[in-house]
């Protein structure tokens, strides 16, 4: 627990923990942002001060992820769910796309896309409750496919693609909501990346889209709402209409925090260290068990069970009393899940494992 503010260790899958330093800066800036005489919430999104905020946020994100010049960065709204629609509406040309279904979010995207074209499920791990990432080295990619879709980190099931699928030359689209900025990625391998920021980057309400310029098009169906065109947002530098201004400001503070920390290589190193502490314990525990195949494990979301519903409940309750909160698994899976995003300090994971050890001794 953070003594100064009486804060808990929050293992929520999202909205999730933010870095203390970021919250402190937001607090200090709250009533009068940089001598503007107002808070960022009260500011015109067309003002010079706000322009600086959004431009700096984009610049820092480009630097962190090493985003090439031929990719646009968009700050949008509507959550990852709106991307489930925007992706097919904007990218379907032949009307065909291939989806790899590795969890509930990928499945929802797959079902939504069917409204707009012929959507193929080319691989899935549903046979074993999404506890692994299928081999995607030689899939039956449709010759006419406009893109191949993945959910790179499966928030609910705790799996992660450690090797990207072989798309056989097709454009790769990735939902990175729950692993965005957790480690370096090679942006050039993707046509489009999107992420809801409430998992690893900021407050709910902002959606970041990174899209290769040649995929932007005016040639959209007549019925497509203007607001759902990537090109419209790209042409207007995410200021076509009022953007989620305050949320973008917080994201910008998180980008600065990451840069100060040493960038994504360093973040990855820290995340690997944190995850190892928890996975090593799960691997030797006689009470708790990880639910994911070892080579598919996520660095961000770690589901585990005791295989006894009453025991799970007791654990979650007692953990809460220790200031270790939001450990309940997703309502569709049960058990426990510890989300250990960028902003979860290593002390939080250490404290969780210490508590698990103690609980195991008392209950086995
Ligand atoms: C949380 C989550 C979503 C859904 O995000 P919303 O912002 O609620 O639409 C989609 N995909 C992934 C990977 C997620 O973790």
Coordinates of C-alpha atoms and ligand atoms in Angstrom, one line a residue:
X1 CA 0.0 0.0 0.0
X2 CA 1.3 3.5 -0.8
X3 CA 1.6 5.1 2.6
X4 CA 1.3 8.7 1.4
X5 CA -2.1 8.4 -0.2
X6 CA -3.4 5.2 1.4
X7 CA -3.7 3.6 -2.1
X8 CA -4.3 -0.1 -2.7
X9 CA -2.6 -2.4 -5.1
X10 CA -5.1 -2.4 -7.9
X11 CA -5.0 -5.5 -10.2
X12 CA -8.0 -4.4 -12.3
X13 CA -8.0 -5.4 -16.0
X14 CA -9.3 -2.0 -16.9
X15 CA -9.8 0.8 -16.2
X16 CA -6.6 0.1 -14.4
X17 CA -3.8 1.5 -12.3
X18 CA -2.0 4.7 -13.5
X19 CA 1.5 5.8 -12.4
X20 CA 1.4 7.8 -9.2
X21 CA 3.8 10.4 -10.7
X22 CA 1.2 10.9 -13.5
X23 CA -1.6 11.4 -11.1
X24 CA 0.4 13.8 -9.1
X25 CA 1.2 15.9 -12.1
X26 CA -2.4 15.9 -13.1
X27 CA -3.3 17.0 -9.6
X28 CA -0.8 19.9 -9.7
X29 CA -2.0 21.0 -13.2
X30 CA -5.6 20.6 -12.3
X31 CA -6.7 24.2 -11.5
X32 CA -4.3 26.1 -13.6
X33 CA -2.5 24.3 -16.4
X34 CA 0.9 25.9 -17.1
X35 CA -0.4 29.4 -16.4
X36 CA -3.3 29.2 -18.8
X37 CA -5.5 30.1 -15.9
X38 CA -7.7 27.0 -16.4
X39 CA -7.7 23.2 -16.3
X40 CA -7.1 21.1 -19.4
X41 CA -10.8 20.1 -19.1
X42 CA -12.0 23.6 -19.6
X43 CA -9.8 24.5 -22.5
X44 CA -10.7 24.9 -26.2
X45 CA -9.4 22.0 -28.2
X46 CA -8.5 24.6 -30.9
X47 CA -6.4 26.7 -28.5
X48 CA -2.6 27.0 -28.8
X49 CA -2.1 25.4 -25.4
X50 CA -4.1 22.3 -26.3
X51 CA -2.5 22.1 -29.7
X52 CA 0.8 21.8 -27.9
X53 CA -0.6 19.0 -25.6
X54 CA -1.9 16.8 -28.4
X55 CA 1.1 17.4 -30.7
X56 CA 3.5 16.6 -27.9
X57 CA 1.6 13.5 -27.0
X58 CA 1.8 12.3 -30.6
X59 CA 5.4 13.1 -30.9
X60 CA 6.3 11.2 -27.7
X61 CA 4.3 8.2 -28.8
X62 CA 6.0 8.2 -32.1
X63 CA 9.3 8.3 -30.4
X64 CA 8.5 5.5 -27.9
X65 CA 7.2 3.2 -30.5
X66 CA 9.5 4.3 -33.3
X67 CA 6.5 4.9 -35.6
X68 CA 7.6 5.5 -39.2
X69 CA 6.5 8.6 -41.0
X70 CA 4.2 6.7 -43.3
X71 CA 1.9 5.8 -40.4
X72 CA -0.7 8.2 -39.0
X73 CA -1.5 8.3 -35.2
X74 CA -5.1 9.0 -34.4
X75 CA -6.8 9.7 -31.0
X76 CA -10.4 8.6 -31.3
X77 CA -13.4 7.7 -29.2
X78 CA -15.8 4.8 -29.0
X79 CA -13.6 2.3 -27.3
X80 CA -12.1 -0.8 -28.8
X81 CA -15.6 -1.9 -29.6
X82 CA -16.0 0.8 -32.3
X83 CA -12.8 -0.4 -33.9
X84 CA -14.5 -3.8 -34.3
X85 CA -16.7 -1.9 -36.8
X86 CA -14.3 0.7 -38.1
X87 CA -11.7 -1.8 -39.2
X88 CA -14.0 -3.7 -41.6
X89 CA -15.8 -0.6 -42.8
X90 CA -12.6 1.1 -43.7
X91 CA -10.4 -1.8 -44.8
X92 CA -12.7 -4.2 -46.7
X93 CA -12.2 -3.7 -50.4
X94 CA -12.7 -7.2 -51.7
X95 CA -15.2 -7.8 -48.9
X96 CA -13.1 -10.6 -47.4
X97 CA -11.1 -10.8 -44.2
X98 CA -9.5 -13.5 -42.1
X99 CA -9.8 -13.6 -38.3
X100 CA -7.9 -15.5 -35.7
X101 CA -10.2 -16.0 -32.7
X102 CA -8.2 -16.4 -29.5
X103 CA -10.7 -15.0 -27.0
X104 CA -13.8 -13.1 -26.3
X105 CA -12.6 -9.8 -27.8
X106 CA -11.4 -11.4 -31.0
X107 CA -14.7 -13.2 -31.2
X108 CA -16.7 -10.1 -30.8
X109 CA -14.6 -8.4 -33.5
X110 CA -15.2 -11.4 -35.8
X111 CA -18.9 -11.4 -35.2
X112 CA -19.2 -7.6 -35.8
X113 CA -17.2 -7.7 -39.0
X114 CA -19.7 -10.2 -40.5
X115 CA -22.1 -7.3 -40.9
X116 CA -19.7 -5.9 -43.6
X117 CA -18.3 -8.8 -45.6
X118 CA -17.3 -12.4 -45.8
X119 CA -15.3 -13.0 -42.7
X120 CA -13.4 -16.3 -42.2
X121 CA -12.3 -17.8 -38.9
X122 CA -8.9 -19.2 -40.0
X123 CA -7.8 -20.3 -36.5
X124 CA -9.1 -20.5 -33.0
X125 CA -8.2 -21.8 -29.5
X126 CA -11.8 -22.1 -28.4
X127 CA -11.5 -25.9 -28.1
X128 CA -9.4 -25.4 -24.9
X129 CA -11.2 -22.3 -23.5
X130 CA -8.7 -20.0 -25.2
X131 CA -5.9 -21.1 -23.0
X132 CA -3.3 -21.0 -25.7
X133 CA -2.3 -19.2 -29.0
X134 CA -2.7 -21.5 -32.0
X135 CA 0.2 -22.2 -34.4
X136 CA -0.2 -19.5 -37.0
X137 CA 2.8 -20.2 -39.1
X138 CA 1.0 -21.7 -42.1
X139 CA -2.7 -20.8 -42.0
X140 CA -5.2 -21.1 -44.8
X141 CA -5.1 -17.4 -45.7
X142 CA -7.8 -16.4 -48.2
X143 CA -6.3 -15.2 -51.5
X144 CA -8.8 -12.3 -51.6
X145 CA -8.4 -11.4 -47.9
X146 CA -8.1 -7.6 -47.3
X147 CA -6.5 -8.2 -43.9
X148 CA -5.7 -10.7 -41.2
X149 CA -7.0 -9.8 -37.7
X150 CA -5.6 -10.7 -34.3
X151 CA -6.2 -9.7 -30.7
X152 CA -2.5 -9.7 -29.7
X153 CA -3.0 -9.9 -25.9
X154 CA -6.1 -11.7 -24.7
X155 CA -7.0 -9.7 -21.6
X156 CA -9.6 -12.2 -20.3
X157 CA -7.7 -15.4 -20.9
X158 CA -4.1 -14.2 -20.3
X159 CA -2.6 -15.3 -23.5
X160 CA -0.3 -13.3 -25.9
X161 CA 1.0 -13.8 -29.4
X162 CA 4.8 -14.1 -29.0
X163 CA 5.1 -14.8 -32.7
X164 CA 3.0 -12.9 -35.1
X165 CA 1.0 -14.9 -37.6
X166 CA 2.4 -15.5 -41.1
X167 CA -0.1 -13.5 -43.0
X168 CA 1.4 -14.5 -46.4
X169 CA 1.7 -10.9 -47.5
X170 CA -1.7 -9.7 -46.2
X171 CA -2.1 -6.7 -44.0
X172 CA -2.0 -7.4 -40.3
X173 CA -4.5 -5.7 -38.0
X174 CA -4.0 -5.9 -34.3
X175 CA -6.0 -5.1 -31.2
X176 CA -3.3 -4.2 -28.7
X177 CA -5.5 -2.8 -26.1
X178 CA -4.1 -4.7 -23.2
X179 CA -0.4 -4.9 -24.2
X180 CA 0.0 -1.5 -25.8
X181 CA 3.4 0.1 -24.8
X182 CA 4.2 -2.9 -22.6
X183 CA 7.2 -3.8 -24.8
X184 CA 8.7 -2.6 -28.1
X185 CA 6.9 -3.6 -31.3
X186 CA 7.9 -3.4 -34.9
X187 CA 5.2 -1.1 -36.3
X188 CA 6.2 -1.9 -39.9
X189 CA 4.8 -5.4 -39.5
X190 CA 1.3 -4.0 -39.1
X191 CA -1.2 -2.2 -41.4
X192 CA -3.2 -1.1 -38.4
X193 CA -2.8 -1.2 -34.6
X194 CA -5.5 -0.1 -32.2
X195 CA -5.7 0.1 -28.5
X196 CA -8.2 1.3 -25.9
X197 CA -6.0 3.3 -23.5
X198 CA -7.9 2.3 -20.3
X199 CA -5.8 -0.9 -19.9
X200 CA -2.2 0.3 -20.0
X201 CA -2.1 4.0 -20.9
X202 CA -4.8 6.3 -19.5
X203 CA -8.4 6.9 -18.6
X204 CA -11.3 5.3 -20.5
X205 CA -12.5 7.2 -23.5
X206 CA -9.5 7.4 -25.7
X207 CA -8.7 5.0 -28.5
X208 CA -5.3 5.1 -30.2
X209 CA -5.2 4.0 -33.8
X210 CA -1.9 3.7 -35.8
X211 CA -2.6 3.2 -39.4
X212 CA -0.4 3.0 -42.5
X213 CA -1.1 5.9 -44.8
X214 CA -1.9 3.9 -47.9
X215 CA -4.8 2.3 -46.1
X216 CA -6.6 5.6 -45.7
X217 CA -9.3 6.0 -48.2
X218 CA -12.2 8.3 -49.2
X219 CA -13.8 5.5 -51.0
X220 CA -16.2 4.4 -48.2
X221 CA -19.8 3.1 -48.5
X222 CA -22.4 5.9 -48.7
X223 CA -24.0 4.8 -45.4
X224 CA -20.7 5.1 -43.5
X225 CA -20.9 7.8 -40.9
X226 CA -18.3 10.6 -41.4
X227 CA -17.1 9.9 -37.9
X228 CA -16.2 6.4 -38.8
X229 CA -13.7 7.3 -41.5
X230 CA -10.1 7.0 -40.6
X231 CA -9.2 9.4 -43.4
X232 CA -11.4 12.1 -42.0
X233 CA -9.7 11.9 -38.6
X234 CA -6.2 11.6 -40.2
X235 CA -6.8 14.7 -42.5
X236 CA -7.8 16.7 -39.4
X237 CA -5.0 15.5 -37.1
X238 CA -7.6 14.0 -34.7
X239 CA -9.3 17.3 -34.4
X240 CA -12.2 16.8 -36.8
X241 CA -14.5 17.3 -33.9
X242 CA -13.9 17.7 -30.1
X243 CA -11.5 14.9 -29.2
X244 CA -11.4 13.3 -25.7
X245 CA -9.2 16.2 -24.7
X246 CA -8.5 15.5 -21.1
X247 CA -7.9 11.8 -21.6
X248 CA -5.3 12.6 -24.4
X249 CA -3.6 14.9 -21.9
X250 CA -3.2 12.1 -19.4
X251 CA -2.0 9.7 -22.1
X252 CA 0.6 12.3 -22.9
X253 CA 1.8 12.4 -19.3
X254 CA 2.1 8.6 -19.4
X255 CA 4.2 8.8 -22.5
X256 CA 6.5 11.2 -20.7
X257 CA 6.6 8.8 -17.7
X258 CA 7.6 6.0 -20.0
X259 CA 10.3 8.0 -21.7
X260 CA 11.8 9.1 -18.4
X261 CA 11.8 5.4 -17.3
X262 CA 13.9 4.5 -20.3
X263 CA 11.4 3.7 -23.0
X264 CA 9.8 0.4 -24.0
X265 CA 12.9 -1.8 -23.8
X266 CA 13.3 -0.9 -20.2
X267 CA 9.5 -1.2 -19.6
X268 CA 9.7 -4.7 -21.1
X269 CA 12.5 -5.7 -18.8
X270 CA 10.5 -4.5 -15.8
X271 CA 7.3 -6.2 -17.0
X272 CA 9.2 -9.5 -17.5
X273 CA 10.7 -9.3 -14.0
X274 CA 7.2 -8.7 -12.5
X275 CA 5.5 -11.5 -14.4
X276 CA 8.3 -13.9 -13.6
X277 CA 7.8 -13.4 -9.9
X278 CA 4.1 -14.4 -10.2
X279 CA 4.5 -17.2 -12.8
X280 CA 7.4 -18.8 -10.8
X281 CA 5.2 -18.9 -7.8
X282 CA 2.2 -20.4 -9.7
X283 CA 4.5 -23.1 -11.2
X284 CA 5.5 -24.4 -7.8
X285 CA 2.3 -23.7 -5.8
X286 CA 0.2 -26.7 -4.6
X287 CA -2.9 -24.6 -4.2
X288 CA -2.9 -22.1 -7.1
X289 CA -2.6 -23.0 -10.8
X290 CA -2.0 -20.8 -13.8
X291 CA -4.6 -21.5 -16.5
X292 CA -2.5 -20.7 -19.6
X293 CA -0.1 -22.9 -21.6
X294 CA 3.4 -21.7 -20.7
X295 CA 4.5 -20.6 -24.2
X296 CA 1.4 -18.4 -24.6
X297 CA 1.5 -16.5 -21.3
X298 CA 0.8 -12.8 -21.2
X299 CA 3.1 -10.4 -19.4
X300 CA 0.1 -8.3 -18.5
X301 CA -2.9 -10.5 -17.4
X302 CA -2.3 -13.5 -15.3
X303 CA -5.3 -15.7 -14.6
X304 CA -5.1 -18.4 -12.0
X305 CA -7.4 -20.8 -10.0
X306 CA -7.5 -23.0 -7.0
X307 CA -10.1 -25.2 -8.7
X308 CA -12.4 -24.7 -5.8
X309 CA -15.0 -21.9 -6.1
X310 CA -15.3 -21.4 -2.3
X311 CA -11.6 -21.2 -1.9
X312 CA -11.3 -18.7 -4.8
X313 CA -13.9 -16.5 -3.1
X314 CA -12.2 -16.7 0.2
X315 CA -8.9 -15.7 -1.4
X316 CA -10.3 -12.7 -3.2
X317 CA -12.0 -11.5 0.0
X318 CA -8.9 -11.9 2.2
X319 CA -6.6 -10.4 -0.4
X320 CA -8.9 -7.4 -0.5
X321 CA -8.5 -6.9 3.2
X322 CA -4.7 -6.8 2.6
X323 CA -5.1 -4.0 0.1
X324 CA -4.8 -6.3 -3.0
X325 CA -7.9 -5.5 -4.9
X326 CA -9.7 -6.4 -8.2
X327 CA -8.4 -9.9 -8.3
X328 CA -11.6 -11.6 -9.4
X329 CA -11.4 -13.3 -12.8
X330 CA -13.6 -12.2 -15.7
X331 CA -17.2 -13.1 -15.1
X332 CA -17.0 -15.6 -18.0
X333 CA -14.0 -17.4 -16.7
X334 CA -14.2 -17.3 -12.9
X335 CA -11.2 -17.8 -10.6
X336 CA -8.7 -15.0 -10.2
X337 CA -6.8 -12.7 -12.6
X338 CA -4.0 -10.3 -11.7
X339 CA -3.5 -7.6 -14.3
X340 CA 0.0 -6.4 -13.8
X341 CA 0.2 -3.5 -16.3
X342 CA 3.0 -1.0 -16.7
X343 CA 2.0 1.1 -13.8
X344 CA 1.8 -1.8 -11.3
X345 CA 4.9 -1.5 -9.2
X346 CA 7.0 -4.5 -8.6
X347 CA 6.3 -4.2 -4.8
X348 CA 2.6 -4.9 -5.6
X349 CA 3.5 -8.2 -7.3
X350 CA 5.8 -9.1 -4.5
X351 CA 3.2 -8.4 -1.9
X352 CA 0.6 -10.4 -3.9
X353 CA 2.9 -13.4 -4.0
X354 CA 3.7 -13.1 -0.3
X355 CA 0.1 -13.1 0.4
X356 CA -0.6 -16.1 -1.8
X357 CA 2.2 -18.1 0.0
X358 CA 0.7 -17.2 3.3
X359 CA -2.8 -18.1 2.1
X360 CA -1.6 -21.4 0.8
X361 CA 0.0 -22.4 4.1
X362 CA -3.2 -21.6 6.0
X363 CA -5.5 -23.4 3.6
X364 CA -3.8 -26.4 2.3
Ligands
LIG1 C1 -11.0 -4.2 -22.9 C2 -10.7 -4.7 -24.2 C3 -11.6 -4.4 -25.3 C4 -12.9 -3.6 -25.1 O1 -12.6 -2.3 -24.9 P1 -13.8 -1.2 -24.8 O2 -13.0 0.1 -24.6 O3 -14.6 -1.5 -23.6 O4 -14.6 -1.3 -26.0 C5 -11.3 -4.9 -26.5 N1 -10.1 -5.6 -26.7 C6 -9.3 -5.9 -25.8 C7 -8.0 -6.6 -26.0 C8 -9.5 -5.4 -24.5 O5 -8.7 -5.7 -23.5

